[in-house]
XYZ file of N, CA, C and O in Angstrom:
876
model
N 4.610 6.011 6.663
C 5.881 6.196 6.679
C 6.752 6.564 5.183
O 6.603 6.672 4.395
N 7.966 7.762 5.591
C 8.459 8.178 4.591
C 9.235 7.308 4.160
O 10.613 7.886 4.379
N 9.209 6.795 3.388
C 10.498 5.770 2.812
C 10.531 5.856 1.518
O 10.163 7.167 0.372
N 11.293 5.044 0.703
C 11.858 5.339 -0.517
C 10.558 5.191 -1.652
O 10.531 5.216 -2.809
N 9.446 4.397 -1.101
C 8.228 4.100 -2.010
C 7.531 5.307 -2.542
O 6.987 5.355 -3.440
N 7.676 6.207 -1.690
C 6.832 7.705 -1.415
C 7.508 8.481 -2.330
O 8.123 9.614 -1.862
N 7.318 8.585 -3.638
C 8.468 9.065 -4.562
C 7.496 10.546 -5.611
O 8.389 11.213 -6.367
N 6.288 10.566 -4.649
C 5.784 11.517 -5.582
C 6.308 13.158 -5.811
O 6.295 13.361 -4.509
N 6.650 13.561 -6.601
C 6.967 14.874 -6.972
C 8.719 15.019 -6.356
O 9.395 15.905 -6.512
N 9.505 13.849 -6.224
C 10.826 13.869 -6.323
C 11.211 14.027 -7.768
O 10.430 13.451 -8.522
N 12.435 14.714 -7.584
C 13.048 14.756 -9.078
C 14.449 14.007 -9.102
O 14.922 13.536 -7.914
N 14.855 13.843 -10.209
C 16.060 13.396 -10.528
C 16.227 11.657 -11.025
O 17.079 11.238 -11.078
N 14.946 11.174 -10.993
C 14.559 9.290 -11.248
C 14.902 9.395 -12.750
O 14.534 8.349 -13.098
N 14.476 10.347 -13.665
C 13.997 10.284 -14.760
C 12.708 10.030 -15.466
O 12.132 10.020 -14.348
N 12.428 10.020 -16.458
C 11.072 9.843 -17.236
C 10.477 8.378 -16.681
O 11.550 7.420 -16.873
N 9.617 8.325 -16.630
C 8.830 6.440 -16.429
C 8.666 6.063 -17.646
O 7.901 6.616 -18.865
N 9.302 5.411 -17.922
C 9.471 4.258 -19.222
C 7.945 3.404 -19.212
O 8.110 2.465 -18.467
N 7.232 3.445 -20.511
C 6.023 2.744 -20.580
C 6.436 1.863 -21.541
O 7.178 2.260 -22.422
N 6.082 0.172 -21.434
C 6.720 -0.931 -22.235
C 5.577 -1.219 -23.048
O 4.500 -1.575 -22.549
N 5.532 -0.906 -24.443
C 4.417 -1.432 -25.154
C 4.035 -2.881 -24.837
O 5.128 -3.863 -25.371
N 2.789 -2.985 -25.273
C 2.479 -4.842 -24.963
C 3.321 -5.472 -23.531
O 3.328 -6.196 -23.893
N 3.208 -4.812 -22.433
C 4.227 -5.309 -21.477
C 3.440 -6.163 -20.803
O 2.436 -6.517 -20.429
N 4.442 -7.434 -20.791
C 3.698 -8.720 -20.443
C 3.429 -8.937 -18.568
O 4.271 -7.957 -18.096
N 2.598 -9.364 -17.978
C 2.574 -9.783 -16.748
C 3.838 -9.970 -15.757
O 4.388 -9.392 -15.101
N 4.459 -10.480 -16.602
C 5.974 -11.207 -16.216
C 7.326 -10.727 -17.211
O 7.109 -11.339 -18.244
N 8.233 -10.551 -16.885
C 9.819 -10.503 -17.573
C 10.233 -11.946 -17.036
O 11.634 -11.839 -18.323
N 10.227 -12.478 -16.450
C 11.136 -14.044 -16.544
C 10.293 -14.879 -15.347
O 9.601 -14.630 -14.842
N 10.911 -16.167 -15.971
C 10.132 -16.910 -14.687
C 10.084 -17.093 -13.385
O 9.158 -17.395 -12.749
N 11.212 -16.508 -12.766
C 11.221 -16.159 -11.408
C 10.219 -15.122 -10.992
O 9.441 -15.597 -9.680
N 9.694 -14.055 -11.677
C 8.552 -13.201 -11.020
C 7.546 -14.114 -10.849
O 6.531 -13.384 -10.218
N 7.267 -14.669 -11.648
C 5.856 -15.652 -11.654
C 5.760 -16.494 -9.946
O 5.003 -16.194 -9.714
N 6.780 -17.080 -9.906
C 7.039 -17.653 -8.601
C 7.214 -16.748 -7.775
O 6.257 -17.135 -6.592
N 7.513 -15.768 -7.464
C 7.402 -14.875 -6.481
C 6.205 -14.254 -6.430
O 5.573 -14.064 -5.184
N 5.364 -13.779 -7.317
C 3.746 -13.596 -7.279
C 3.164 -14.947 -6.719
O 2.290 -14.264 -5.907
N 3.399 -15.908 -7.139
C 2.837 -17.188 -6.537
C 2.909 -17.368 -5.210
O 2.030 -17.695 -4.529
N 4.043 -17.191 -4.713
C 4.803 -17.613 -3.227
C 4.222 -16.465 -2.298
O 3.538 -16.953 -1.346
N 4.081 -15.300 -2.670
C 3.396 -14.466 -2.085
C 2.438 -13.967 -1.802
O 2.100 -14.358 -0.513
N 1.572 -14.478 -2.984
C 0.151 -14.657 -2.773
C -0.420 -16.149 -1.841
O -1.523 -16.050 -0.876
N 0.268 -17.117 -2.076
C 0.107 -18.721 -1.518
C 0.504 -18.001 0.239
O -0.399 -18.516 1.068
N 1.441 -17.485 0.353
C 1.575 -17.006 1.844
C 0.652 -15.832 2.801
O 0.360 -16.075 3.763
N 0.376 -14.873 1.540
C -0.746 -13.941 2.504
C -2.380 -14.619 2.255
O -2.455 -14.385 3.394
N -2.482 -15.651 1.661
C -3.236 -16.326 1.918
C -3.615 -17.580 3.190
O -4.492 -17.982 3.836
N -2.461 -17.455 3.917
C -2.433 -18.073 5.257
C -3.045 -17.481 6.289
O -2.853 -18.284 7.293
N -2.845 -16.358 6.430
C -3.716 -15.252 7.254
C -2.714 -14.547 8.462
O -3.015 -14.460 9.356
N -1.578 -14.870 8.336
C -0.397 -14.868 8.973
C 0.063 -13.454 9.001
O 0.273 -12.909 10.077
N -0.423 -12.822 7.783
C -0.564 -11.454 7.978
C -1.377 -10.920 6.986
O -2.335 -11.867 6.352
N -1.647 -9.691 6.971
C -2.453 -8.920 6.119
C -2.243 -8.335 4.761
O -0.653 -7.900 4.955
N -2.261 -7.827 4.040
C -2.181 -6.925 2.661
C -1.502 -5.716 3.430
O -0.273 -5.245 2.499
N -2.086 -5.191 3.862
C -1.202 -3.583 4.760
C -0.119 -3.857 5.494
O 1.124 -3.203 4.979
N 0.101 -5.451 6.372
C 1.200 -5.551 7.119
C 2.438 -5.906 5.550
O 3.468 -5.717 6.096
N 1.753 -6.487 4.516
C 2.857 -7.026 3.428
C 3.543 -5.892 2.811
O 4.775 -5.464 2.635
N 2.536 -4.893 2.737
C 3.271 -3.510 2.079
C 3.970 -2.821 3.019
O 4.828 -2.155 2.218
N 3.725 -2.408 4.125
C 4.874 -2.132 5.069
C 5.966 -2.567 4.770
O 7.177 -2.215 5.123
N 6.020 -4.180 5.201
C 7.466 -4.693 4.992
C 8.686 -4.077 3.588
O 9.320 -4.024 4.070
N 7.305 -4.323 2.494
C 8.279 -3.512 1.515
C 8.915 -2.205 1.589
O 9.993 -1.830 1.482
N 7.841 -1.195 2.203
C 8.264 -0.208 2.413
C 9.632 -0.150 3.608
O 10.135 1.154 3.555
N 9.568 -0.726 4.361
C 10.994 -0.453 5.471
C 12.131 -1.036 4.741
O 13.045 -1.497 5.938
N 12.194 -1.856 3.610
C 13.651 -2.131 2.861
C 14.308 -0.702 3.108
O 14.053 0.464 2.814
N 15.909 -1.202 3.550
C 16.695 -0.062 2.611
C 16.303 0.799 1.848
O 16.313 -0.244 0.574
N 16.596 2.277 1.811
C 16.108 2.624 0.713
C 16.934 2.485 -0.704
O 16.681 2.248 -1.704
N 18.214 2.080 -0.424
C 19.201 2.104 -1.517
C 18.668 0.630 -1.798
O 19.031 0.341 -3.546
N 18.548 -0.499 -1.237
C 17.862 -1.691 -1.868
C 16.678 -1.362 -2.443
O 16.496 -1.808 -3.675
N 15.606 -0.621 -1.938
C 14.003 -0.434 -2.356
C 14.522 0.148 -3.955
O 14.161 -0.491 -5.037
N 15.374 1.138 -3.701
C 15.502 2.038 -5.251
C 16.104 0.932 -6.333
O 16.250 1.274 -7.495
N 17.033 0.112 -5.975
C 17.836 -0.529 -6.674
C 17.162 -1.820 -7.037
O 17.766 -3.103 -7.931
N 15.898 -2.266 -6.791
C 15.438 -3.315 -6.653
C 14.303 -3.471 -8.044
O 13.580 -2.706 -7.932
N 13.966 -4.397 -8.671
C 12.701 -4.852 -9.380
C 11.491 -4.589 -8.889
O 11.950 -4.834 -7.252
N 10.605 -4.652 -9.229
C 9.139 -4.695 -8.555
C 9.072 -6.008 -7.853
O 8.698 -6.188 -6.512
N 9.501 -7.085 -8.705
C 9.053 -8.681 -7.725
C 10.280 -8.614 -7.096
O 9.910 -9.680 -5.974
N 11.402 -8.348 -7.290
C 12.579 -8.498 -6.048
C 12.126 -7.524 -5.068
O 12.425 -8.253 -3.988
N 11.549 -6.382 -5.177
C 11.022 -6.004 -3.827
C 9.684 -6.707 -2.885
O 10.064 -6.950 -1.777
N 9.290 -7.574 -3.890
C 8.035 -8.144 -3.264
C 8.664 -9.548 -2.632
O 8.361 -10.050 -1.130
N 9.665 -10.044 -3.256
C 10.404 -10.946 -2.812
C 11.569 -10.815 -1.203
O 11.150 -11.401 -0.700
N 11.820 -9.453 -0.841
C 12.547 -9.259 -0.128
C 11.357 -9.109 1.156
O 11.932 -9.249 2.603
N 10.325 -8.420 0.894
C 9.367 -8.393 1.647
C 8.633 -9.329 2.435
O 8.486 -9.681 3.255
N 8.753 -10.591 1.310
C 8.289 -11.711 2.093
C 9.390 -12.314 2.524
O 8.981 -12.700 4.123
N 10.411 -12.337 2.413
C 11.428 -13.032 3.080
C 11.469 -12.209 4.519
O 11.767 -12.827 5.520
N 11.086 -10.937 4.581
C 11.429 -10.062 5.755
C 9.911 -10.721 6.922
O 10.168 -11.095 7.977
N 8.665 -11.133 6.061
C 7.748 -11.178 6.682
C 7.933 -12.593 7.456
O 7.377 -12.919 8.545
N 8.727 -13.721 6.634
C 8.762 -14.852 7.076
C 9.836 -14.879 8.108
O 9.294 -15.836 9.451
N 10.504 -14.451 8.466
C 11.540 -14.333 9.547
C 11.076 -13.897 10.637
O 11.023 -14.121 11.751
N 10.153 -12.526 10.408
C 9.812 -11.599 11.542
C 8.595 -12.671 12.427
O 8.152 -12.460 13.387
N 7.970 -13.361 11.356
C 6.558 -14.006 11.854
C 7.261 -15.391 12.580
O 6.185 -16.322 13.038
N 8.542 -15.898 12.177
C 9.103 -17.172 12.970
C 9.054 -18.066 12.271
O 8.706 -19.435 12.316
N 8.481 -17.893 10.732
C 7.888 -19.139 9.833
C 9.692 -19.726 9.337
O 9.847 -20.845 8.754
N 10.201 -18.518 9.352
C 11.904 -19.037 8.487
C 12.964 -18.183 9.344
O 12.533 -17.226 9.893
N 13.959 -19.405 9.458
C 14.953 -18.276 10.140
C 16.289 -17.725 9.408
O 15.660 -18.257 8.034
N 16.797 -16.973 9.500
C 17.900 -16.005 8.815
C 18.838 -17.058 8.342
O 19.244 -17.264 7.011
N 19.401 -18.334 8.905
C 19.795 -19.411 8.302
C 19.222 -20.114 7.443
O 19.754 -20.574 6.462
N 17.947 -20.576 7.787
C 17.386 -21.208 6.624
C 17.344 -20.275 5.361
O 17.855 -20.986 4.346
N 17.360 -19.055 5.624
C 16.902 -17.968 3.972
C 18.687 -18.213 3.546
O 18.362 -18.509 2.487
N 19.376 -18.151 4.394
C 21.194 -18.573 3.758
C 21.108 -19.652 3.248
O 21.590 -19.838 2.192
N 20.815 -20.870 3.491
C 20.698 -22.104 2.956
C 19.936 -22.320 2.059
O 20.189 -23.621 1.467
N 18.715 -21.936 1.973
C 17.950 -22.012 0.719
C 17.053 -22.990 1.009
O 16.851 -23.975 0.129
N 16.980 -23.492 1.959
C 16.431 -24.858 2.602
C 15.914 -25.134 3.890
O 16.619 -24.188 4.461
N 14.758 -25.889 4.394
C 14.316 -25.982 5.505
C 15.626 -26.191 6.636
O 16.356 -27.126 6.035
N 15.832 -26.474 7.734
C 16.676 -26.497 8.854
C 15.919 -26.961 10.169
O 16.561 -27.823 10.856
N 14.896 -26.752 10.138
C 13.705 -26.805 11.623
C 12.376 -27.122 10.765
O 11.914 -27.176 9.658
N 11.856 -28.156 11.827
C 10.702 -28.548 11.597
C 9.398 -27.454 11.255
O 9.439 -26.048 11.645
N 8.689 -27.548 10.097
C 7.716 -26.778 9.694
C 6.670 -26.300 11.044
O 6.468 -27.205 11.798
N 6.433 -25.207 11.088
C 5.278 -24.631 11.927
C 4.066 -24.694 11.125
O 4.114 -24.250 9.898
N 3.018 -24.868 11.988
C 1.637 -24.683 11.273
C 0.980 -23.387 11.271
O 1.457 -22.131 11.725
N 0.207 -23.378 10.192
C -0.568 -22.346 9.469
C -1.710 -22.391 9.699
O -2.287 -23.181 9.739
N -2.427 -21.270 9.420
C -3.805 -21.255 9.735
C -4.466 -21.543 8.762
O -5.763 -22.207 9.283
N -4.285 -21.552 7.582
C -5.122 -22.304 6.300
C -3.689 -22.290 5.489
O -2.882 -21.468 4.969
N -4.143 -23.000 4.655
C -3.571 -23.594 3.502
C -4.432 -23.220 1.951
O -5.390 -23.994 1.969
N -4.068 -22.963 1.065
C -4.554 -22.562 -0.352
C -3.779 -23.642 -1.185
O -2.799 -23.522 -1.646
N -5.383 -25.171 -1.702
C -4.565 -25.768 -2.250
C -4.693 -25.348 -3.708
O -5.128 -24.583 -4.202
N -3.748 -25.618 -4.546
C -3.873 -25.509 -6.301
C -4.941 -25.631 -6.921
O -5.267 -24.797 -7.775
N -5.869 -26.391 -6.773
C -6.977 -26.418 -7.463
C -8.073 -25.588 -7.009
O -9.233 -25.041 -7.633
N -7.682 -24.636 -5.749
C -8.616 -23.902 -4.914
C -8.043 -21.992 -5.664
O -8.912 -21.306 -5.472
N -7.163 -22.022 -6.170
C -6.149 -20.638 -6.097
C -7.221 -19.722 -7.321
O -7.465 -18.715 -6.888
N -7.842 -20.283 -8.278
C -8.752 -19.646 -9.264
C -9.546 -18.955 -8.485
O -9.881 -17.703 -9.003
N -10.636 -19.749 -7.427
C -11.641 -19.350 -6.971
C -10.940 -18.317 -6.097
O -11.424 -17.362 -5.778
N -9.871 -18.317 -5.452
C -9.276 -17.215 -4.230
C -9.235 -16.157 -4.826
O -9.510 -14.883 -4.523
N -8.555 -16.245 -5.932
C -8.138 -14.988 -6.793
C -9.329 -14.206 -7.454
O -9.663 -13.179 -7.293
N -10.721 -15.049 -7.657
C -11.596 -14.412 -8.505
C -12.545 -13.826 -7.120
O -13.038 -12.664 -7.587
N -12.275 -14.309 -5.876
C -12.924 -13.723 -4.814
C -12.604 -12.371 -4.350
O -13.019 -11.311 -3.894
N -10.785 -12.426 -4.144
C -10.133 -11.262 -4.122
C -10.397 -11.041 -2.370
O -10.654 -12.205 -2.057
N -10.178 -9.803 -1.889
C -9.846 -9.462 -0.894
C -10.658 -8.068 -0.493
O -9.918 -7.173 -0.158
N -12.145 -8.222 -0.554
C -12.519 -6.892 -0.706
C -12.447 -6.081 1.240
O -12.693 -6.893 1.961
N -12.169 -5.138 0.837
C -12.097 -3.928 1.969
C -13.063 -3.114 2.455
O -12.979 -2.235 3.239
N -14.230 -3.158 1.699
C -15.581 -2.250 1.990
C -16.023 -3.439 3.240
O -16.015 -4.194 3.554
N -16.328 -2.683 4.161
C -17.046 -2.543 5.387
C -18.584 -2.371 5.945
O -18.655 -0.850 5.433
N -19.436 -2.575 6.530
C -20.584 -2.100 6.740
C -20.305 -0.424 7.369
O -19.326 -0.485 8.034
N -21.482 0.571 7.320
C -21.184 1.358 7.860
C -21.625 1.516 9.532
O -22.698 0.827 9.802
N -20.698 2.127 10.607
C -20.904 2.443 11.769
C -21.484 3.590 12.250
O -22.361 3.558 13.431
N -21.058 4.762 11.536
C -21.231 5.792 12.097
C -21.556 6.948 10.693
O -20.995 6.147 9.499
N -22.664 8.198 10.940
C -22.119 8.893 9.409
C -21.385 9.355 8.558
O -19.694 9.587 10.058
N -21.038 9.779 7.663
C -19.386 10.164 7.359
C -19.274 11.327 7.757
O -20.623 12.570 7.750
N -18.156 12.376 8.094
C -18.001 13.574 8.389
C -18.227 14.629 7.086
O -18.395 15.703 7.278
N -18.027 14.164 5.677
C -17.832 14.907 4.798
C -18.875 14.311 3.673
O -19.307 13.323 3.385
N -18.992 15.140 3.173
C -20.078 15.179 1.396
C -19.348 15.489 0.484
O -18.450 16.504 0.497
N -19.580 14.961 -0.839
C -19.073 15.820 -2.099
C -19.237 17.041 -1.785
O -20.404 17.852 -1.811
N -17.948 17.874 -2.266
C -18.405 19.259 -2.161
C -17.629 19.920 -1.279
O -17.236 21.193 -1.574
N -17.380 19.443 -0.229
C -17.054 19.753 0.884
C -15.137 20.090 0.624
O -14.534 19.159 0.099
N -15.030 20.837 1.293
C -13.328 21.681 1.519
C -13.072 20.976 2.562
O -13.040 21.120 3.621
N -11.391 20.526 2.183
C -11.059 19.649 3.653
C -9.538 20.318 3.099
O -8.664 20.527 2.323
N -8.886 20.135 4.326
C -6.896 19.856 4.376
C -6.868 18.654 4.884
O -7.130 18.387 5.824
N -5.646 18.086 4.151
C -5.427 16.918 4.749
C -4.139 17.403 6.044
O -3.931 18.623 6.158
N -3.881 16.503 6.706
C -3.480 16.534 8.073
C -1.636 16.439 7.574
O -1.065 15.782 6.995
N -0.966 17.313 8.569
C 0.691 17.409 8.399
C 1.038 16.236 9.069
O 0.768 16.513 10.460
N 1.716 14.966 8.692
C 1.588 14.087 9.455
C 3.366 13.327 9.331
O 3.152 13.304 7.794
N 3.987 12.543 9.545
C 5.168 11.745 9.328
C 5.225 10.579 10.145
O 5.969 10.301 10.929
N 3.978 9.834 10.130
C 4.209 8.291 11.080
C 5.388 7.175 10.521
O 5.894 7.283 9.614
N 5.458 6.686 11.643
C 6.528 5.477 11.392
C 5.768 4.239 10.908
O 6.833 3.374 10.417
N 4.471 4.241 11.014
C 4.446 3.009 10.390
C 3.580 3.319 8.850
O 3.714 4.562 8.353
N 2.916 2.332 8.374
C 2.285 2.492 6.677
C 1.138 3.474 6.584
O 0.451 3.707 7.590
N 1.245 4.279 5.518
C 0.045 5.087 5.770
C -0.251 5.378 3.634
O 0.530 5.009 3.504
N -1.461 5.688 3.673
C -1.740 5.612 2.514
C -2.011 7.531 2.096
O -2.722 7.440 0.858
N -1.188 8.082 2.960
C -1.250 9.778 2.769
C -0.172 10.159 2.275
O 1.077 9.923 3.067
N 0.205 10.250 0.805
C 1.434 10.645 0.507
C 1.977 12.024 0.898
O 1.330 12.768 1.307
N 3.371 11.960 0.890
C 3.945 13.088 1.377
C 3.430 14.263 0.815
O 3.181 15.639 1.295
N 3.409 14.412 -0.836
C 3.502 15.556 -1.561
C 1.677 16.028 -1.288
O 1.680 17.116 -1.760
N 0.950 15.234 -0.490
C -0.324 16.119 -0.412
C -0.710 16.296 1.156
O -2.177 16.545 1.270
N 0.434 16.230 1.819
C 0.418 16.388 3.375
C -0.024 18.213 3.619
O 0.443 18.962 3.222
N -1.173 18.382 4.312
C -1.064 19.798 4.584
C -1.526 20.701 3.526
O -1.047 21.657 3.116
N -2.438 20.331 2.410
C -2.592 20.800 1.570
C -4.339 20.668 1.209
O -5.041 19.798 1.857
N -4.956 21.966 0.540
C -6.353 21.643 0.427
C -6.381 21.234 -0.382
O -6.205 21.184 -1.443
N -7.969 20.585 -0.510
C -8.852 19.756 -1.527
C -10.014 19.778 -1.502
O -10.399 20.594 -0.698
N -10.673 18.853 -2.326
C -12.400 19.030 -2.635
C -12.426 17.847 -2.509
O -12.233 16.717 -2.938
N -13.580 17.310 -1.496
C -14.292 16.160 -1.440
C -14.990 15.920 -3.158
O -15.927 16.760 -3.252
N -14.704 14.721 -3.714
C -15.648 14.758 -5.214
C -16.246 13.527 -5.118
O -17.263 13.328 -5.361
N -15.640 12.280 -4.043
C -16.688 11.246 -4.092
C -16.932 10.368 -3.095
O -15.820 10.695 -1.959
N -17.660 9.706 -2.421
C -17.649 9.029 -0.870
C -17.800 7.867 -1.360
O -18.910 7.541 -1.957
N -16.499 7.193 -0.854
C -16.523 5.525 -1.417
C -17.164 4.730 -0.529
O -17.258 3.237 -0.596
N -17.567 5.129 0.579
C -18.271 4.110 1.722
C -17.206 3.960 2.942
O -16.041 4.584 2.763
N -17.359 2.917 3.541
C -16.468 2.491 4.376
C -15.353 1.283 4.310
O -16.325 0.329 4.076
N -14.175 1.816 4.464
C -13.242 0.782 4.255
C -12.340 0.687 5.423
O -11.950 1.481 5.957
N -11.810 -0.587 5.257
C -10.625 -0.901 6.268
C -9.262 0.327 6.124
O -8.880 0.585 5.232
N -8.890 0.381 7.569
C -7.932 1.579 7.744
C -6.342 1.011 7.655
O -6.148 0.583 8.305
N -6.067 1.049 6.452
C -4.585 0.477 6.302
C -3.483 1.019 7.315
O -2.710 0.443 7.727
N -3.593 1.674 8.205
C -2.558 2.919 9.026
C -2.880 1.739 10.166
O -1.609 1.183 10.507
N -3.804 1.234 10.472
C -4.257 0.448 11.688
C -3.738 -0.797 11.418
O -3.131 -1.929 12.451
N -4.157 -1.529 10.552
C -4.349 -2.639 9.876
C -3.056 -3.372 9.802
O -2.457 -4.105 10.259
N -2.226 -2.475 9.081
C -0.752 -2.397 8.818
C -0.162 -2.871 10.439
O 0.975 -3.377 10.571
N -0.708 -2.208 11.398
C -0.169 -2.198 12.885
C -0.253 -3.533 13.759
O 0.165 -3.671 14.710
N -1.079 -4.416 13.080
C -2.097 -5.156 13.884
C -2.865 -4.857 15.029
O -3.257 -5.307 16.150
N -3.104 -3.603 14.461
C -4.702 -2.968 15.862
C -6.323 -2.767 15.441
O -6.689 -2.221 15.426
N -5.948 -4.141 14.412
C -7.487 -4.336 13.735
C -8.117 -3.358 12.724
O -7.082 -2.395 12.016
N -8.935 -3.790 11.979
C -9.177 -2.977 10.626
C -9.467 -1.662 11.091
O -9.471 -0.884 10.098
N -10.406 -1.264 11.932
C -10.858 -0.121 12.177
C -11.397 0.811 11.091
O -11.367 1.866 11.013
N -12.256 0.325 10.449
C -13.364 0.830 9.073
C -13.388 2.207 9.594
O -13.889 2.477 10.392
N -13.306 3.008 8.412
C -13.342 4.348 8.397
C -13.806 4.497 7.211
O -13.514 4.142 5.930
N -14.254 5.837 6.774
C -14.613 6.571 5.256
C -14.093 6.688 4.483
O -13.001 7.080 4.921
N -14.082 6.302 3.393
C -12.999 6.805 2.193
C -13.358 7.474 1.674
O -14.449 7.341 1.072
N -12.859 8.536 0.534
C -13.077 9.905 0.063
C -12.189 9.785 -1.145
O -11.098 9.446 -1.202
N -12.756 10.105 -2.198
C -12.185 10.628 -3.400
C -11.829 11.961 -3.426
O -13.028 12.973 -3.320
N -10.586 12.507 -3.376
C -10.406 13.939 -2.929
C -9.410 14.420 -4.465
O -8.212 13.757 -4.480
N -9.840 15.546 -4.626
C -9.603 16.446 -6.067
C -8.432 17.368 -5.351
O -9.191 18.244 -4.375
N -7.368 17.790 -5.888
C -6.160 18.735 -5.547
C -6.085 19.754 -7.039
O -5.976 18.460 -7.841
N -5.708 20.535 -6.905
C -5.163 21.241 -7.696
C -3.707 21.662 -7.973
O -3.096 21.497 -7.058
N -3.011 21.295 -8.901
C -1.527 21.337 -9.350
C -1.135 22.566 -8.416
O -0.189 21.856 -7.538
N -1.413 23.702 -8.987
C -1.009 24.929 -7.710
C -0.561 24.691 -6.392
O 0.046 25.131 -5.537
N -2.199 24.104 -5.690
C -2.040 24.125 -4.037
C -1.116 22.662 -4.041
O -0.400 22.820 -2.808
N -0.696 21.979 -4.585
C 0.238 20.806 -4.410
C 1.648 21.190 -4.603
O 2.494 21.259 -3.804
N 1.941 21.543 -5.857
C 3.458 21.845 -6.409
C 3.764 23.367 -6.103
O 4.945 23.890 -6.558
N 2.748 24.347 -6.093
C 3.289 25.652 -5.873
C 2.714 26.532 -7.171
O 2.323 25.595 -8.068
N 3.112 27.864 -7.537
C 2.362 28.505 -8.383
C 3.371 28.428 -9.619
O 2.835 28.721 -10.663
N 4.215 27.203 -9.767
C 4.983 27.118 -10.861
C 4.163 26.015 -11.383
O 4.665 25.331 -12.458
N 3.081 25.195 -10.930
C 2.877 24.125 -11.448
C 1.474 24.350 -11.969
O 1.159 25.663 -12.290
N 1.524 23.284 -13.428
C 0.250 24.005 -14.474
C -1.116 24.227 -13.501
O -1.544 23.329 -12.998
N -1.500 24.974 -13.977
C -2.430 25.621 -13.236
C -3.971 24.630 -13.513
O -5.346 24.629 -13.000
N -4.114 24.150 -14.662
C -4.831 23.185 -15.333
C -4.676 21.928 -14.724
O -5.876 20.544 -15.118
N -3.700 21.527 -14.026
C -3.547 20.259 -13.498
C -3.998 20.037 -12.349
O -4.476 20.681 -11.217
N -4.953 18.711 -12.284
C -5.606 18.023 -11.154
C -4.970 16.856 -10.624
O -4.766 16.132 -11.841
N -5.132 16.614 -9.394
C -4.796 15.151 -8.914
C -5.897 14.830 -7.776
O -6.239 15.308 -7.177
N -6.362 13.099 -8.319
C -7.018 12.791 -7.661
C -6.587 11.815 -6.804
O -6.122 10.579 -7.486
N -6.855 11.547 -5.665
C -6.430 10.371 -4.559
C -7.329 9.660 -3.920
O -8.343 10.787 -3.040
N -7.535 8.678 -3.149
C -8.962 8.096 -2.259
C -7.989 8.125 -0.931
O -7.290 7.390 -1.028
N -8.627 9.046 -0.030
C -8.069 9.133 1.125
C -9.020 8.615 2.137
O -9.962 9.298 2.192
N -8.458 8.205 3.491
C -9.309 8.053 4.450
C -9.513 9.051 5.362
O -9.002 10.173 5.340
N -10.654 9.140 6.102
C -11.705 9.957 6.825
C -10.464 10.600 7.929
O -9.932 11.959 8.490
N -9.537 9.997 9.158
C -8.771 10.108 9.916
C -7.475 11.000 9.465
O -6.786 11.874 9.981
N -7.328 10.900 7.859
C -6.107 11.845 6.989
C -6.463 13.356 6.981
O -6.126 14.324 6.726
N -8.122 13.506 7.008
C -8.348 14.800 6.620
C -9.310 15.715 7.718
O -9.725 14.994 8.878
N -9.386 17.088 7.605
C -9.883 18.474 8.801
C -10.949 19.124 7.686
O -10.438 19.164 6.318
N -11.348 19.513 8.184
C -12.745 20.603 7.450
C -12.052 22.060 7.470
O -11.042 22.447 8.307
N -11.988 22.480 6.725
C -11.625 24.008 6.012
C -12.850 25.041 6.535
O -13.783 24.518 5.986
């Protein structure tokens, strides 16, 4: 999706400010936002790609004016309403107004550490040979999907070189739409700055991205 989250190469937003010894959270509510988002994700009501798409579809003015965990909170609220677990009236009231609906699973407090340690691996067994190998030249596809994608706008329809073959992974474009995981090959691709940004770019600049096979065509 060409949303407010896809800012690569966009001008006018100022420099990225790095904070020395930045803490994981800047306020207690951010800790709670993180915890509730993970807890709801663990229920299996949606997947990580669906949750990313929920954040991306926030109105641009809201997205760009919200902090990181505010975006997480707003995305979670959207998912809760869309899945029927919470109503708009309940969000406004800040409390339950209807009987709770059953969930697929619930993570208990004593299991959180083990669940976080396990993570959510996205690698899958190989089902067919890869189309590309290290050293192959490729061109990314020109695309403007309305759904979630991991192919940024600034590297669409650009030539690059396969640098690494990462194996087979869940395809986020399909997974975010509820179309199943559709595992496919994932590659590390390197691009030259001038090929991405034009002749004014630093010729020594290189950009490396992990991109799925359906995004790529052979050159």
